[in-house]
Amino acid sequence: MIFITAKFRVRPEHADRWPEITADFTRATRAEPGCLWFDWSRSVEDPLEYVLVEAFRDDAAGGAHVQSAHFKAAQQTLPPHLVETPRIVNLTVPQDDWSLLGEMSVPGQE
């Protein structure tokens, strides 16, 4: 799978509305057949920073995502709400779901 994390620093006047601002893009991306997950989190240390954790089935699914109409629309509509260009980590990993964190296993939940 293609595993991606990206950090978005949002302008202060838009930070509380970021989930609403990205809602259409998020919904459309989650509906893509090759999308495994697409989840936003807000930093507990910096209220202007959102982290996007996303995964796509394979290179073809990732390519389809960046060629989609909703991605192209987001390229136009999201940057005006940002302080800076988002930072990204993009890796191909040989799995298709989250692994269990064995070091913190919950008894009886193996």
CSV table of N, CA and C in Angstrom, one decimal:
chain,number,residue,atom,x,y,z
A,1,MET,N,0.8,-1.2,0.0
A,1,MET,CA,0.0,0.0,0.0
A,1,MET,C,0.9,1.2,0.0
A,2,ILE,N,0.3,2.4,-0.4
A,2,ILE,CA,1.0,3.7,-0.4
A,2,ILE,C,0.5,4.3,0.9
A,3,PHE,N,1.4,4.6,1.9
A,3,PHE,CA,1.1,5.2,3.2
A,3,PHE,C,1.6,6.6,3.2
A,4,ILE,N,0.7,7.5,3.5
A,4,ILE,CA,1.1,9.0,3.4
A,4,ILE,C,0.7,9.6,4.7
A,5,THR,N,1.6,10.5,5.2
A,5,THR,CA,1.2,11.4,6.3
A,5,THR,C,1.6,12.8,5.8
A,6,ALA,N,0.7,13.8,6.1
A,6,ALA,CA,1.0,15.1,5.6
A,6,ALA,C,0.6,16.1,6.8
A,7,LYS,N,1.4,17.1,7.0
A,7,LYS,CA,1.2,18.1,8.0
A,7,LYS,C,0.7,19.4,7.3
A,8,PHE,N,-0.4,19.9,7.7
A,8,PHE,CA,-1.0,21.1,7.1
A,8,PHE,C,-1.0,22.2,8.2
A,9,ARG,N,-0.4,23.3,8.0
A,9,ARG,CA,-0.5,24.5,8.9
A,9,ARG,C,-1.5,25.4,8.4
A,10,VAL,N,-2.6,25.6,9.1
A,10,VAL,CA,-3.8,26.3,8.7
A,10,VAL,C,-3.7,27.7,9.2
A,11,ARG,N,-4.2,28.7,8.4
A,11,ARG,CA,-4.2,30.1,8.9
A,11,ARG,C,-5.1,30.2,10.2
A,12,PRO,N,-4.7,31.0,11.1
A,12,PRO,CA,-5.5,31.0,12.4
A,12,PRO,C,-7.0,31.2,12.2
A,13,GLU,N,-7.4,32.1,11.3
A,13,GLU,CA,-8.8,32.4,11.1
A,13,GLU,C,-9.6,31.2,10.4
A,14,HIS,N,-8.9,30.2,10.0
A,14,HIS,CA,-9.5,29.1,9.3
A,14,HIS,C,-9.4,27.8,10.1
A,15,ALA,N,-8.5,27.8,11.1
A,15,ALA,CA,-8.2,26.5,11.8
A,15,ALA,C,-9.3,25.8,12.4
A,16,ASP,N,-10.2,26.5,13.1
A,16,ASP,CA,-11.4,25.8,13.7
A,16,ASP,C,-12.4,25.2,12.6
A,17,ARG,N,-12.3,25.8,11.4
A,17,ARG,CA,-13.2,25.4,10.4
A,17,ARG,C,-12.6,24.4,9.4
A,18,TRP,N,-11.3,24.0,9.6
A,18,TRP,CA,-10.6,23.1,8.7
A,18,TRP,C,-11.4,21.8,8.4
A,19,PRO,N,-12.0,21.1,9.4
A,19,PRO,CA,-12.7,19.9,9.0
A,19,PRO,C,-13.9,20.2,8.0
A,20,GLU,N,-14.5,21.4,8.2
A,20,GLU,CA,-15.6,21.8,7.3
A,20,GLU,C,-15.1,22.2,5.9
A,21,ILE,N,-14.0,22.9,5.9
A,21,ILE,CA,-13.4,23.3,4.7
A,21,ILE,C,-12.9,22.1,3.8
A,22,THR,N,-12.5,21.1,4.4
A,22,THR,CA,-12.0,19.9,3.7
A,22,THR,C,-13.0,18.8,3.6
A,23,ALA,N,-14.2,19.0,4.1
A,23,ALA,CA,-15.3,18.0,4.1
A,23,ALA,C,-15.6,17.3,2.8
A,24,ASP,N,-15.8,18.1,1.7
A,24,ASP,CA,-16.1,17.5,0.4
A,24,ASP,C,-14.9,16.7,-0.1
A,25,PHE,N,-13.7,17.3,0.0
A,25,PHE,CA,-12.5,16.6,-0.5
A,25,PHE,C,-12.3,15.3,0.3
A,26,THR,N,-12.5,15.3,1.6
A,26,THR,CA,-12.4,14.1,2.4
A,26,THR,C,-13.4,13.1,2.0
A,27,ARG,N,-14.7,13.5,1.9
A,27,ARG,CA,-15.7,12.5,1.5
A,27,ARG,C,-15.5,11.9,0.2
A,28,ALA,N,-15.1,12.7,-0.8
A,28,ALA,CA,-14.8,12.2,-2.1
A,28,ALA,C,-13.6,11.2,-2.1
A,29,THR,N,-12.6,11.6,-1.4
A,29,THR,CA,-11.4,10.7,-1.4
A,29,THR,C,-11.7,9.4,-0.7
A,30,ARG,N,-12.5,9.4,0.4
A,30,ARG,CA,-12.8,8.2,1.1
A,30,ARG,C,-13.7,7.3,0.2
A,31,ALA,N,-14.4,7.8,-0.7
A,31,ALA,CA,-15.2,7.0,-1.6
A,31,ALA,C,-14.5,6.4,-2.8
A,32,GLU,N,-13.2,6.8,-3.0
A,32,GLU,CA,-12.4,6.2,-4.0
A,32,GLU,C,-12.2,4.7,-3.8
A,33,PRO,N,-12.3,3.9,-4.8
A,33,PRO,CA,-12.2,2.4,-4.6
A,33,PRO,C,-10.9,2.0,-4.0
A,34,GLY,N,-9.8,2.7,-4.3
A,34,GLY,CA,-8.5,2.3,-3.9
A,34,GLY,C,-8.1,3.0,-2.5
A,35,CYS,N,-8.9,3.8,-1.9
A,35,CYS,CA,-8.6,4.5,-0.7
A,35,CYS,C,-8.8,3.5,0.5
A,36,LEU,N,-7.8,3.3,1.3
A,36,LEU,CA,-7.9,2.4,2.5
A,36,LEU,C,-8.4,3.2,3.7
A,37,TRP,N,-7.8,4.4,3.8
A,37,TRP,CA,-8.3,5.4,4.9
A,37,TRP,C,-7.8,6.7,4.5
A,38,PHE,N,-8.4,7.7,5.1
A,38,PHE,CA,-8.1,9.1,4.9
A,38,PHE,C,-8.6,9.9,6.1
A,39,ASP,N,-7.7,10.1,7.1
A,39,ASP,CA,-8.1,10.6,8.4
A,39,ASP,C,-7.4,11.8,8.8
A,40,TRP,N,-8.1,12.8,9.3
A,40,TRP,CA,-7.5,14.1,9.8
A,40,TRP,C,-7.4,14.0,11.3
A,41,SER,N,-6.3,14.6,11.9
A,41,SER,CA,-6.2,14.8,13.3
A,41,SER,C,-5.6,16.2,13.5
A,42,ARG,N,-6.0,16.8,14.6
A,42,ARG,CA,-5.5,18.1,15.0
A,42,ARG,C,-4.5,18.0,16.1
A,43,SER,N,-3.4,18.7,15.9
A,43,SER,CA,-2.3,18.6,16.9
A,43,SER,C,-2.8,19.1,18.3
A,44,VAL,N,-2.4,18.4,19.3
A,44,VAL,CA,-2.7,18.9,20.7
A,44,VAL,C,-1.8,20.0,21.1
A,45,GLU,N,-0.6,20.1,20.5
A,45,GLU,CA,0.4,21.1,20.8
A,45,GLU,C,0.3,22.4,20.0
A,46,ASP,N,-0.2,22.3,18.8
A,46,ASP,CA,-0.3,23.4,17.9
A,46,ASP,C,-1.7,23.4,17.2
A,47,PRO,N,-2.6,24.3,17.7
A,47,PRO,CA,-3.9,24.2,17.1
A,47,PRO,C,-4.0,24.6,15.7
A,48,LEU,N,-2.9,25.1,15.1
A,48,LEU,CA,-3.0,25.5,13.6
A,48,LEU,C,-2.5,24.3,12.8
A,49,GLU,N,-2.1,23.2,13.4
A,49,GLU,CA,-1.5,22.1,12.6
A,49,GLU,C,-2.5,20.9,12.6
A,50,TYR,N,-2.8,20.4,11.4
A,50,TYR,CA,-3.6,19.2,11.2
A,50,TYR,C,-2.7,18.2,10.5
A,51,VAL,N,-2.9,16.9,10.9
A,51,VAL,CA,-2.1,15.9,10.3
A,51,VAL,C,-3.1,15.0,9.5
A,52,LEU,N,-2.8,14.7,8.3
A,52,LEU,CA,-3.6,13.8,7.5
A,52,LEU,C,-2.8,12.5,7.4
A,53,VAL,N,-3.5,11.4,7.7
A,53,VAL,CA,-3.0,10.0,7.6
A,53,VAL,C,-3.9,9.3,6.5
A,54,GLU,N,-3.2,8.9,5.4
A,54,GLU,CA,-4.0,8.3,4.3
A,54,GLU,C,-3.3,7.1,3.8
A,55,ALA,N,-4.0,6.2,3.2
A,55,ALA,CA,-3.4,5.1,2.5
A,55,ALA,C,-4.2,4.7,1.3
A,56,PHE,N,-3.5,4.2,0.3
A,56,PHE,CA,-4.1,3.8,-0.9
A,56,PHE,C,-3.6,2.4,-1.2
A,57,ARG,N,-4.5,1.6,-1.9
A,57,ARG,CA,-4.2,0.2,-2.1
A,57,ARG,C,-2.8,-0.1,-2.8
A,58,ASP,N,-2.5,0.8,-3.8
A,58,ASP,CA,-1.3,0.6,-4.6
A,58,ASP,C,-1.0,1.8,-5.4
A,59,ASP,N,0.1,1.8,-6.2
A,59,ASP,CA,0.5,2.9,-7.0
A,59,ASP,C,-0.7,3.4,-7.9
A,60,ALA,N,-1.4,2.5,-8.5
A,60,ALA,CA,-2.5,2.9,-9.4
A,60,ALA,C,-3.6,3.6,-8.6
A,61,ALA,N,-3.9,3.2,-7.4
A,61,ALA,CA,-4.9,3.9,-6.7
A,61,ALA,C,-4.4,5.3,-6.2
A,62,GLY,N,-3.1,5.4,-5.9
A,62,GLY,CA,-2.6,6.7,-5.5
A,62,GLY,C,-2.6,7.6,-6.7
A,63,GLY,N,-2.2,7.1,-7.9
A,63,GLY,CA,-2.2,7.9,-9.1
A,63,GLY,C,-3.6,8.3,-9.5
A,64,ALA,N,-4.6,7.4,-9.3
A,64,ALA,CA,-6.0,7.8,-9.6
A,64,ALA,C,-6.4,8.9,-8.6
A,65,HIS,N,-6.0,8.9,-7.4
A,65,HIS,CA,-6.3,9.9,-6.4
A,65,HIS,C,-5.8,11.3,-6.9
A,66,VAL,N,-4.6,11.4,-7.3
A,66,VAL,CA,-4.0,12.7,-7.6
A,66,VAL,C,-4.5,13.2,-9.0
A,67,GLN,N,-5.1,12.3,-9.8
A,67,GLN,CA,-5.7,12.7,-11.1
A,67,GLN,C,-7.2,13.0,-11.0
A,68,SER,N,-7.8,12.7,-9.8
A,68,SER,CA,-9.2,12.9,-9.6
A,68,SER,C,-9.6,14.4,-9.7
A,69,ALA,N,-10.9,14.6,-10.0
A,69,ALA,CA,-11.4,15.9,-10.1
A,69,ALA,C,-11.4,16.6,-8.7
A,70,HIS,N,-11.7,15.8,-7.7
A,70,HIS,CA,-11.8,16.4,-6.3
A,70,HIS,C,-10.3,16.8,-5.8
A,71,PHE,N,-9.3,16.0,-6.2
A,71,PHE,CA,-8.0,16.4,-5.9
A,71,PHE,C,-7.6,17.7,-6.6
A,72,LYS,N,-7.9,17.8,-7.9
A,72,LYS,CA,-7.6,19.0,-8.6
A,72,LYS,C,-8.3,20.2,-8.1
A,73,ALA,N,-9.5,20.0,-7.6
A,73,ALA,CA,-10.3,21.1,-7.0
A,73,ALA,C,-9.6,21.5,-5.7
A,74,ALA,N,-9.2,20.5,-4.9
A,74,ALA,CA,-8.5,20.8,-3.6
A,74,ALA,C,-7.2,21.6,-3.8
A,75,GLN,N,-6.5,21.3,-4.9
A,75,GLN,CA,-5.3,22.0,-5.2
A,75,GLN,C,-5.6,23.5,-5.4
A,76,GLN,N,-6.8,23.9,-5.7
A,76,GLN,CA,-7.1,25.3,-5.9
A,76,GLN,C,-7.8,25.9,-4.7
A,77,THR,N,-8.6,25.1,-4.0
A,77,THR,CA,-9.4,25.6,-2.9
A,77,THR,C,-8.7,25.6,-1.5
A,78,LEU,N,-7.8,24.7,-1.3
A,78,LEU,CA,-7.2,24.5,0.0
A,78,LEU,C,-6.0,25.5,0.3
A,79,PRO,N,-5.1,25.7,-0.6
A,79,PRO,CA,-3.9,26.5,-0.3
A,79,PRO,C,-4.2,27.9,0.2
A,80,PRO,N,-5.3,28.6,-0.2
A,80,PRO,CA,-5.5,29.9,0.4
A,80,PRO,C,-5.8,29.9,1.9
A,81,HIS,N,-6.1,28.7,2.5
A,81,HIS,CA,-6.4,28.6,3.9
A,81,HIS,C,-5.1,28.2,4.7
A,82,LEU,N,-4.0,28.0,4.0
A,82,LEU,CA,-2.8,27.5,4.6
A,82,LEU,C,-1.8,28.6,4.9
A,83,VAL,N,-1.0,28.4,5.9
A,83,VAL,CA,0.1,29.3,6.3
A,83,VAL,C,1.3,29.0,5.4
A,84,GLU,N,1.5,27.7,5.0
A,84,GLU,CA,2.7,27.3,4.3
A,84,GLU,C,2.4,26.0,3.5
A,85,THR,N,3.2,25.7,2.6
A,85,THR,CA,3.1,24.4,1.8
A,85,THR,C,3.1,23.2,2.8
A,86,PRO,N,2.1,22.3,2.7
A,86,PRO,CA,2.2,21.1,3.5
A,86,PRO,C,3.4,20.3,3.4
A,87,ARG,N,3.8,19.6,4.4
A,87,ARG,CA,4.9,18.7,4.4
A,87,ARG,C,4.4,17.3,4.4
A,88,ILE,N,5.1,16.4,3.7
A,88,ILE,CA,4.6,15.0,3.5
A,88,ILE,C,5.7,14.0,3.7
A,89,VAL,N,5.2,12.8,4.1
A,89,VAL,CA,6.0,11.6,4.1
A,89,VAL,C,5.2,10.6,3.3
A,90,ASN,N,5.8,10.0,2.2
A,90,ASN,CA,5.0,9.1,1.3
A,90,ASN,C,5.9,7.8,1.2
A,91,LEU,N,5.3,6.7,1.6
A,91,LEU,CA,6.1,5.4,1.5
A,91,LEU,C,5.2,4.3,0.9
A,92,THR,N,5.9,3.4,0.3
A,92,THR,CA,5.2,2.1,-0.1
A,92,THR,C,5.6,1.1,1.0
A,93,VAL,N,4.5,0.5,1.6
A,93,VAL,CA,4.8,-0.5,2.6
A,93,VAL,C,4.1,-1.9,2.2
A,94,PRO,N,4.7,-3.0,2.5
A,94,PRO,CA,4.2,-4.3,2.1
A,94,PRO,C,3.1,-4.8,3.0
A,95,GLN,N,2.0,-4.1,3.2
A,95,GLN,CA,0.9,-4.5,4.0
A,95,GLN,C,-0.3,-3.8,3.5
A,96,ASP,N,-1.5,-4.2,3.9
A,96,ASP,CA,-2.7,-3.5,3.5
A,96,ASP,C,-3.6,-3.1,4.6
A,97,ASP,N,-3.1,-3.0,5.8
A,97,ASP,CA,-3.9,-2.6,7.0
A,97,ASP,C,-2.9,-2.2,8.1
A,98,TRP,N,-3.5,-1.7,9.2
A,98,TRP,CA,-2.6,-1.4,10.3
A,98,TRP,C,-2.2,-2.7,11.0
A,99,SER,N,-1.0,-2.7,11.5
A,99,SER,CA,-0.5,-3.9,12.3
A,99,SER,C,-0.8,-3.6,13.8
A,100,LEU,N,-0.8,-4.6,14.6
A,100,LEU,CA,-1.0,-4.5,16.0
A,100,LEU,C,0.3,-4.0,16.6
A,101,LEU,N,0.1,-3.1,17.6
A,101,LEU,CA,1.3,-2.6,18.4
A,101,LEU,C,1.5,-3.5,19.5
A,102,GLY,N,2.2,-4.6,19.3
A,102,GLY,CA,2.4,-5.7,20.3
A,102,GLY,C,3.0,-5.2,21.6
A,103,GLU,N,3.8,-4.2,21.7
A,103,GLU,CA,4.3,-3.7,22.9
A,103,GLU,C,3.3,-3.1,23.8
A,104,MET,N,2.1,-2.8,23.3
A,104,MET,CA,1.0,-2.3,24.1
A,104,MET,C,-0.3,-3.1,24.0
A,105,SER,N,-0.1,-4.4,23.9
A,105,SER,CA,-1.2,-5.3,23.6
A,105,SER,C,-2.2,-5.3,24.8
A,106,VAL,N,-3.4,-5.3,24.5
A,106,VAL,CA,-4.5,-5.3,25.6
A,106,VAL,C,-4.8,-6.8,25.9
A,107,PRO,N,-4.6,-7.2,27.1
A,107,PRO,CA,-4.9,-8.6,27.5
A,107,PRO,C,-6.3,-9.1,27.0
A,108,GLY,N,-6.3,-10.3,26.4
A,108,GLY,CA,-7.6,-10.8,25.9
A,108,GLY,C,-8.0,-10.3,24.6
A,109,GLN,N,-7.3,-9.4,24.0
A,109,GLN,CA,-7.6,-8.8,22.7
A,109,GLN,C,-6.7,-9.2,21.6
A,110,GLU,N,-5.9,-10.2,21.7
A,110,GLU,CA,-4.9,-10.6,20.7
A,110,GLU,C,-5.6,-11.1,19.5
